[in-house]
Short mmCIF file of C-alpha atoms and ligand atoms in Angstrom, two decimals:
data_model
loop_
_atom_site.label_atom_id
_atom_site.label_comp_id
_atom_site.label_asym_id
_atom_site.label_seq_id
_atom_site.Cartn_x
_atom_site.Cartn_y
_atom_site.Cartn_z
CA UNK A 1 0.00 0.00 0.00
CA UNK A 2 1.31 3.43 -0.83
CA UNK A 3 1.62 5.87 1.96
CA UNK A 4 -1.05 8.54 2.31
CA UNK A 5 0.14 11.95 3.40
CA UNK A 6 -1.77 12.44 6.64
CA UNK A 7 -2.03 15.78 8.46
CA UNK A 8 0.71 16.54 11.01
CA UNK A 9 -1.87 16.71 13.80
CA UNK A 10 -2.79 13.06 13.17
CA UNK A 11 0.86 11.96 13.15
CA UNK A 12 1.38 13.91 16.37
CA UNK A 13 -1.42 12.28 18.34
CA UNK A 14 -0.37 8.89 16.94
CA UNK A 15 3.12 9.47 18.33
CA UNK A 16 1.67 10.13 21.80
CA UNK A 17 -0.16 6.81 22.05
CA UNK A 18 1.53 4.38 24.45
CA UNK A 19 3.26 1.62 22.45
CA UNK A 20 3.04 -2.11 23.23
CA UNK A 21 -0.38 -1.80 24.82
CA UNK A 22 -3.44 -3.57 23.42
CA UNK A 23 -6.86 -2.00 23.23
CA UNK A 24 -9.93 -3.96 22.28
CA UNK A 25 -12.67 -1.96 20.58
CA UNK A 26 -16.21 -3.05 19.89
CA UNK A 27 -18.00 -1.23 17.08
CA UNK A 28 -21.71 -1.67 17.64
CA UNK A 29 -25.29 -0.61 17.08
CA UNK A 30 -28.17 -3.06 17.08
CA UNK A 31 -29.60 -1.41 13.94
CA UNK A 32 -28.32 -2.49 10.54
CA UNK A 33 -26.71 -0.46 7.79
CA UNK A 34 -25.39 2.33 10.00
CA UNK A 35 -21.68 2.08 9.17
CA UNK A 36 -20.27 -0.48 11.60
CA UNK A 37 -18.43 -2.48 8.94
CA UNK A 38 -17.36 0.71 7.18
CA UNK A 39 -15.71 1.95 10.38
CA UNK A 40 -14.14 -1.45 10.99
CA UNK A 41 -12.66 -1.35 7.50
CA UNK A 42 -11.41 2.23 7.54
CA UNK A 43 -10.15 2.90 11.07
CA UNK A 44 -7.83 -0.12 11.40
CA UNK A 45 -6.57 0.41 7.83
CA UNK A 46 -5.59 4.01 8.56
CA UNK A 47 -4.20 3.09 12.00
CA UNK A 48 -2.10 0.39 10.34
CA UNK A 49 -0.76 2.97 7.86
CA UNK A 50 0.24 5.10 10.86
CA UNK A 51 2.30 2.19 12.19
CA UNK A 52 -0.12 0.59 14.66
CA UNK A 53 -0.59 -3.18 14.58
CA UNK A 54 -4.28 -3.88 14.10
CA UNK A 55 -6.48 -6.97 14.12
CA UNK A 56 -10.10 -7.09 13.01
CA UNK A 57 -12.23 -9.95 14.28
CA UNK A 58 -15.38 -10.35 12.22
CA UNK A 59 -18.22 -11.58 14.42
CA UNK A 60 -20.88 -10.90 11.80
CA UNK A 61 -22.01 -13.84 9.66
CA UNK A 62 -22.89 -11.41 6.87
CA UNK A 63 -19.07 -11.27 6.59
CA UNK A 64 -19.05 -7.83 4.99
CA UNK A 65 -15.75 -6.81 6.53
CA UNK A 66 -14.29 -10.26 5.84
CA UNK A 67 -15.15 -10.06 2.14
CA UNK A 68 -13.53 -6.68 1.61
CA UNK A 69 -10.41 -7.76 3.52
CA UNK A 70 -10.14 -10.84 1.28
CA UNK A 71 -10.51 -8.62 -1.82
CA UNK A 72 -7.78 -6.35 -0.45
CA UNK A 73 -5.47 -9.23 0.34
CA UNK A 74 -5.97 -10.84 -3.06
CA UNK A 75 -5.20 -7.51 -4.70
CA UNK A 76 -2.02 -6.99 -2.70
CA UNK A 77 -0.80 -10.59 -2.90
CA UNK A 78 -1.85 -11.47 -6.46
CA UNK A 79 0.49 -14.45 -6.70
CA UNK A 80 -0.54 -16.01 -3.40
CA UNK A 81 -3.69 -17.89 -2.51
CA UNK A 82 -5.41 -16.83 0.70
CA UNK A 83 -6.19 -19.97 2.62
CA UNK A 84 -7.48 -20.42 6.10
CA UNK A 85 -7.36 -23.78 7.75
CA UNK A 86 -9.70 -23.23 10.62
CA UNK A 87 -12.79 -21.08 11.11
CA UNK A 88 -13.18 -18.69 14.01
CA UNK A 89 -15.97 -20.90 15.37
CA UNK A 90 -13.75 -23.98 15.27
CA UNK A 91 -11.08 -22.04 17.15
CA UNK A 92 -13.63 -20.91 19.75
CA UNK A 93 -14.87 -24.49 20.18
CA UNK A 94 -11.33 -25.88 20.49
CA UNK A 95 -10.31 -23.25 23.02
CA UNK A 96 -7.81 -21.18 21.04
CA UNK A 97 -8.03 -18.63 18.24
CA UNK A 98 -4.27 -18.21 18.04
CA UNK A 99 -2.88 -18.52 14.54
CA UNK A 100 -6.19 -17.75 12.83
CA UNK A 101 -5.33 -14.19 11.83
CA UNK A 102 -4.69 -13.56 8.14
CA UNK A 103 -2.24 -10.83 7.22
CA UNK A 104 -3.31 -8.20 4.70
CA UNK A 105 -0.23 -6.09 5.35
CA UNK A 106 2.38 -6.38 8.08
CA UNK A 107 0.29 -4.18 10.37
CA UNK A 108 -3.23 -5.16 9.35
CA UNK A 109 -4.59 -8.63 10.14
CA UNK A 110 -8.08 -10.08 10.28
CA UNK A 111 -9.89 -13.16 11.52
CA UNK A 112 -12.66 -13.92 9.01
CA UNK A 113 -16.24 -14.73 9.76
CA UNK A 114 -17.83 -17.90 8.39
CA UNK A 115 -21.31 -19.41 8.40
CA UNK A 116 -20.55 -21.82 11.26
CA UNK A 117 -20.33 -18.83 13.60
CA UNK A 118 -24.09 -19.27 13.85
CA UNK A 119 -23.46 -21.90 16.51
CA UNK A 120 -21.61 -19.49 18.84
CA UNK A 121 -24.58 -18.93 21.23
CA UNK A 122 -25.46 -22.66 21.24
CA UNK A 123 -21.85 -23.59 21.91
CA UNK A 124 -21.69 -21.23 24.90
CA UNK A 125 -24.96 -22.62 26.28
CA UNK A 126 -23.84 -26.22 25.87
CA UNK A 127 -20.55 -25.51 27.59
CA UNK A 128 -21.74 -23.31 30.44
CA UNK A 129 -25.50 -23.85 30.72
CA UNK A 130 -28.63 -22.65 29.01
CA UNK A 131 -30.33 -19.70 30.72
CA UNK A 132 -33.23 -17.41 30.00
CA UNK A 133 -33.25 -13.71 30.68
CA UNK A 134 -35.74 -14.15 33.56
CA UNK A 135 -33.68 -16.81 35.39
CA UNK A 136 -32.13 -15.74 38.69
CA UNK A 137 -28.70 -17.02 37.61
CA UNK A 138 -28.92 -15.46 34.11
CA UNK A 139 -26.07 -12.97 34.44
CA UNK A 140 -23.93 -15.41 36.43
CA UNK A 141 -24.06 -18.00 33.64
CA UNK A 142 -23.72 -15.39 30.89
CA UNK A 143 -20.65 -14.03 32.63
CA UNK A 144 -19.06 -17.50 32.62
CA UNK A 145 -19.79 -17.73 28.89
CA UNK A 146 -18.29 -14.33 28.12
CA UNK A 147 -15.31 -14.89 30.43
CA UNK A 148 -14.46 -17.91 28.30
CA UNK A 149 -14.52 -15.67 25.21
CA UNK A 150 -12.30 -13.24 27.12
CA UNK A 151 -9.61 -15.91 27.62
CA UNK A 152 -9.53 -16.52 23.85
CA UNK A 153 -9.20 -12.82 23.06
CA UNK A 154 -6.56 -12.27 25.76
CA UNK A 155 -4.42 -14.90 24.08
CA UNK A 156 -4.23 -12.94 20.80
CA UNK A 157 -4.60 -9.30 21.75
CA UNK A 158 -1.07 -8.83 23.08
CA UNK A 159 0.28 -9.00 19.51
CA UNK A 160 -1.66 -5.86 18.56
CA UNK A 161 -2.10 -2.19 19.45
CA UNK A 162 -5.75 -2.31 18.42
CA UNK A 163 -8.21 -5.17 18.10
CA UNK A 164 -11.54 -4.26 16.50
CA UNK A 165 -14.75 -6.30 16.41
CA UNK A 166 -17.24 -6.00 13.60
CA UNK A 167 -20.62 -7.05 14.95
CA UNK A 168 -24.00 -8.03 13.56
CA UNK A 169 -26.98 -5.67 13.91
CA UNK A 170 -28.44 -7.28 17.03
CA UNK A 171 -28.39 -7.29 20.80
CA UNK A 172 -27.22 -10.90 20.98
CA UNK A 173 -24.44 -13.03 22.46
CA UNK A 174 -22.24 -11.77 19.61
CA UNK A 175 -22.52 -8.12 20.56
CA UNK A 176 -22.71 -8.73 24.30
CA UNK A 177 -19.67 -11.02 24.43
CA UNK A 178 -17.70 -8.59 22.26
CA UNK A 179 -18.60 -5.68 24.55
CA UNK A 180 -17.76 -7.77 27.61
CA UNK A 181 -14.20 -8.39 26.41
CA UNK A 182 -13.65 -4.85 25.11
CA UNK A 183 -11.86 -1.89 26.61
CA UNK A 184 -13.85 0.56 24.51
CA UNK A 185 -17.19 0.57 22.75
CA UNK A 186 -17.63 2.79 19.72
CA UNK A 187 -21.23 3.32 18.73
CA UNK A 188 -22.02 4.12 15.12
CA UNK A 189 -25.16 5.71 13.77
CA UNK A 190 -26.22 7.09 10.43
CA UNK A 191 -27.34 10.69 10.37
CA UNK A 192 -30.29 10.26 8.01
CA UNK A 193 -32.01 7.30 9.51
CA UNK A 194 -33.61 6.17 12.71
CA UNK A 195 -30.40 4.34 13.57
CA UNK A 196 -30.11 6.74 16.51
CA UNK A 197 -32.83 4.62 18.17
CA UNK A 198 -30.58 1.59 17.81
CA UNK A 199 -27.71 3.52 19.42
CA UNK A 200 -29.96 4.61 22.28
CA UNK A 201 -31.23 1.06 22.85
CA UNK A 202 -27.76 -0.46 22.67
CA UNK A 203 -26.25 2.04 25.06
CA UNK A 204 -29.26 2.54 27.32
CA UNK A 205 -30.36 -1.07 27.64
CA UNK A 206 -27.86 -3.66 26.39
CA UNK A 207 -24.65 -2.04 27.66
CA UNK A 208 -26.24 -0.71 30.84
CA UNK A 209 -27.53 -4.18 31.74
CA UNK A 210 -24.11 -5.72 31.09
CA UNK A 211 -22.43 -3.06 33.17
CA UNK A 212 -24.86 -3.33 36.08
CA UNK A 213 -24.80 -7.11 36.28
CA UNK A 214 -21.35 -8.23 35.18
CA UNK A 215 -17.75 -7.42 35.81
CA UNK A 216 -17.24 -5.45 32.57
CA UNK A 217 -14.31 -3.15 31.95
CA UNK A 218 -15.34 -1.27 28.82
CA UNK A 219 -15.89 2.41 28.54
CA UNK A 220 -17.88 4.10 25.83
CA UNK A 221 -15.37 5.84 23.60
CA UNK A 222 -18.08 7.83 21.88
CA UNK A 223 -20.94 7.89 19.46
CA UNK A 224 -19.79 8.37 15.88
CA UNK A 225 -22.18 9.96 13.35
CA UNK A 226 -21.77 8.48 9.88
CA UNK A 227 -22.68 9.29 6.30
CA UNK A 228 -23.27 12.97 6.94
CA UNK A 229 -24.82 14.73 3.98
CA UNK A 230 -25.06 18.31 5.21
CA UNK A 231 -28.85 18.32 5.01
CA UNK A 232 -31.27 19.54 7.67
CA UNK A 233 -32.08 16.00 8.79
CA UNK A 234 -28.38 15.21 9.37
CA UNK A 235 -27.89 18.24 11.61
CA UNK A 236 -31.12 17.55 13.50
CA UNK A 237 -30.13 13.92 14.13
CA UNK A 238 -26.68 14.93 15.39
CA UNK A 239 -28.23 17.52 17.72
CA UNK A 240 -30.64 14.85 18.99
CA UNK A 241 -27.66 12.57 19.66
CA UNK A 242 -25.88 15.36 21.59
CA UNK A 243 -28.99 15.96 23.68
CA UNK A 244 -29.38 12.27 24.45
CA UNK A 245 -25.75 11.25 25.06
CA UNK A 246 -24.24 14.58 26.05
CA UNK A 247 -22.20 16.76 23.70
CA UNK A 248 -18.84 15.33 24.80
CA UNK A 249 -19.87 11.79 24.03
CA UNK A 250 -20.63 12.50 20.37
CA UNK A 251 -17.64 12.70 18.03
CA UNK A 252 -17.26 16.25 16.74
CA UNK A 253 -15.45 14.89 13.69
CA UNK A 254 -17.93 12.90 11.70
CA UNK A 255 -17.77 10.56 8.74
CA UNK A 256 -19.16 12.33 5.68
CA UNK A 257 -20.98 10.60 2.89
CA UNK A 258 -18.08 9.50 0.66
CA UNK A 259 -18.85 7.80 -2.65
CA UNK A 260 -15.57 5.84 -2.63
CA UNK A 261 -16.67 4.08 0.58
CA UNK A 262 -19.29 2.28 -1.46
CA UNK A 263 -16.58 0.87 -3.76
CA UNK A 264 -14.67 -0.80 -0.91
CA UNK A 265 -16.60 -4.12 -1.01
CA UNK A 266 -15.75 -4.48 -4.71
CA UNK A 267 -12.29 -2.88 -4.89
CA UNK A 268 -10.98 -3.52 -1.38
CA UNK A 269 -9.07 -1.10 0.80
CA UNK A 270 -6.57 -0.07 -1.77
CA UNK A 271 -4.60 3.08 -1.77
CA UNK A 272 -3.15 3.57 -5.20
CA UNK A 273 -5.50 6.09 -6.71
CA UNK A 274 -6.11 9.76 -6.13
CA UNK A 275 -9.70 9.02 -5.11
CA UNK A 276 -8.76 6.48 -2.49
CA UNK A 277 -6.10 8.73 -1.01
CA UNK A 278 -8.78 11.43 -0.88
CA UNK A 279 -11.11 9.05 0.98
CA UNK A 280 -8.47 8.23 3.61
CA UNK A 281 -7.74 11.93 4.07
CA UNK A 282 -11.44 12.63 4.60
CA UNK A 283 -11.56 9.95 7.29
CA UNK A 284 -8.33 11.15 8.95
CA UNK A 285 -10.03 13.68 11.32
CA UNK A 286 -12.18 10.87 12.74
CA UNK A 287 -9.07 8.76 13.35
CA UNK A 288 -7.43 11.76 14.99
CA UNK A 289 -10.37 12.18 17.36
CA UNK A 290 -10.46 8.42 17.96
CA UNK A 291 -6.78 8.48 19.03
CA UNK A 292 -7.29 11.63 21.09
CA UNK A 293 -10.15 9.97 22.96
CA UNK A 294 -7.99 6.88 23.59
CA UNK A 295 -5.13 9.08 24.74
CA UNK A 296 -7.34 11.02 27.16
CA UNK A 297 -8.94 7.84 28.50
CA UNK A 298 -5.52 6.30 29.16
CA UNK A 299 -4.25 9.45 30.83
CA UNK A 300 -6.98 9.30 33.50
N1 ATP B 401 -19.79 7.40 5.16
C1 ATP B 401 -20.33 6.70 4.16
N2 ATP B 401 -20.36 7.19 2.89
C2 ATP B 401 -20.93 6.49 1.90
N3 ATP B 401 -21.47 5.28 2.05
C3 ATP B 401 -21.47 4.73 3.27
C4 ATP B 401 -20.90 5.39 4.38
N4 ATP B 401 -21.04 4.58 5.48
C5 ATP B 401 -21.68 3.49 5.06
N5 ATP B 401 -21.93 3.56 3.75
C6 ATP B 401 -22.63 2.53 2.95
O1 ATP B 401 -23.83 2.18 3.62
C7 ATP B 401 -24.03 0.78 3.61
C8 ATP B 401 -24.10 0.23 5.03
O2 ATP B 401 -22.87 0.44 5.68
P1 ATP B 401 -22.19 -0.70 6.57
O3 ATP B 401 -22.19 -1.99 5.85
O4 ATP B 401 -20.90 -0.17 7.06
O5 ATP B 401 -23.25 -0.75 7.77
P2 ATP B 401 -23.35 -1.83 8.95
O6 ATP B 401 -23.80 -1.09 10.15
O7 ATP B 401 -22.12 -2.61 9.06
O8 ATP B 401 -24.53 -2.76 8.40
P3 ATP B 401 -24.95 -4.21 9.01
O9 ATP B 401 -25.60 -3.91 10.31
O10 ATP B 401 -25.88 -4.78 8.01
O11 ATP B 401 -23.70 -4.99 9.20
C9 ATP B 401 -22.88 0.19 2.80
O12 ATP B 401 -23.30 0.01 1.48
C10 ATP B 401 -21.80 1.26 2.87
O13 ATP B 401 -20.98 1.26 1.74
MG1 MG B 402 -21.80 -4.65 9.02
#
């Protein structure tokens, strides 16, 4: 990948981030089509260009992030077949996900999603017990399930500065387990749709319940508005988000509507055209704020 000329302010904050420290980040919203996979494609790619080692774990069976990472890898390693011997689910079932990461570049790795991931909730129930939300031991058993997932993530995260989860649009074991093991949760919403409701529900109900009933350690890094079109509805939705979550919790740098983003699934995350370099530069302020928020959180 060619190097994109990022602003000095981005390079500066990147240089202030503590090295050799892993951060696990869950990108979530229980509504679909709000930009989760887009963020999980772009942020780690730019962070990897800045020199950070990044891993993306795709927990969404739609495999949108997975597909575009495969396209990218095939483009960059034309002469080499991308093979993976074991699925993420098989790794989870066998008790280790070490060695499953596929390298796109030296700094950017991913663990692909596959259809067998469907059995993740059933596997956890079989191993640790089946519980219903009304059961008195519900959170106790769920915590055992998610703690198991934590041991698998702990085993791989030390190789990376940032580990990102792409998640399906649901409040399910996928998004709860990924929040449970995360240091930060980044909530995405789209400025023209009712995806703000999904953000409110995820933060207000799903994450609050996890936090109140389990030994979680995540903090909400912020709510990131996506696909901003500079229309009245976009501004209204962002103001609504600020009123609901508090101004400081909403990213002030937002992801604009960028046509090139829609080409990523077909073309991959390449960086050899003017238009792609332009896309990365447009996303750079969001990465800068992301790193600033991490920096401030770690300073506390
Ligand atoms: N900032 C943007 N500019 C232009 N297009 C965008 C932007 N963000 C997302 N899109 C497009 O909107 C669609 C949905 O985005 P994305 O797949 O990232 O959402 P998602 O939250 O991951 O969806 P799902 O919940 O189904 O996984 C995609 O076609 C994507 O290319
Ligand atoms: Mg997605």
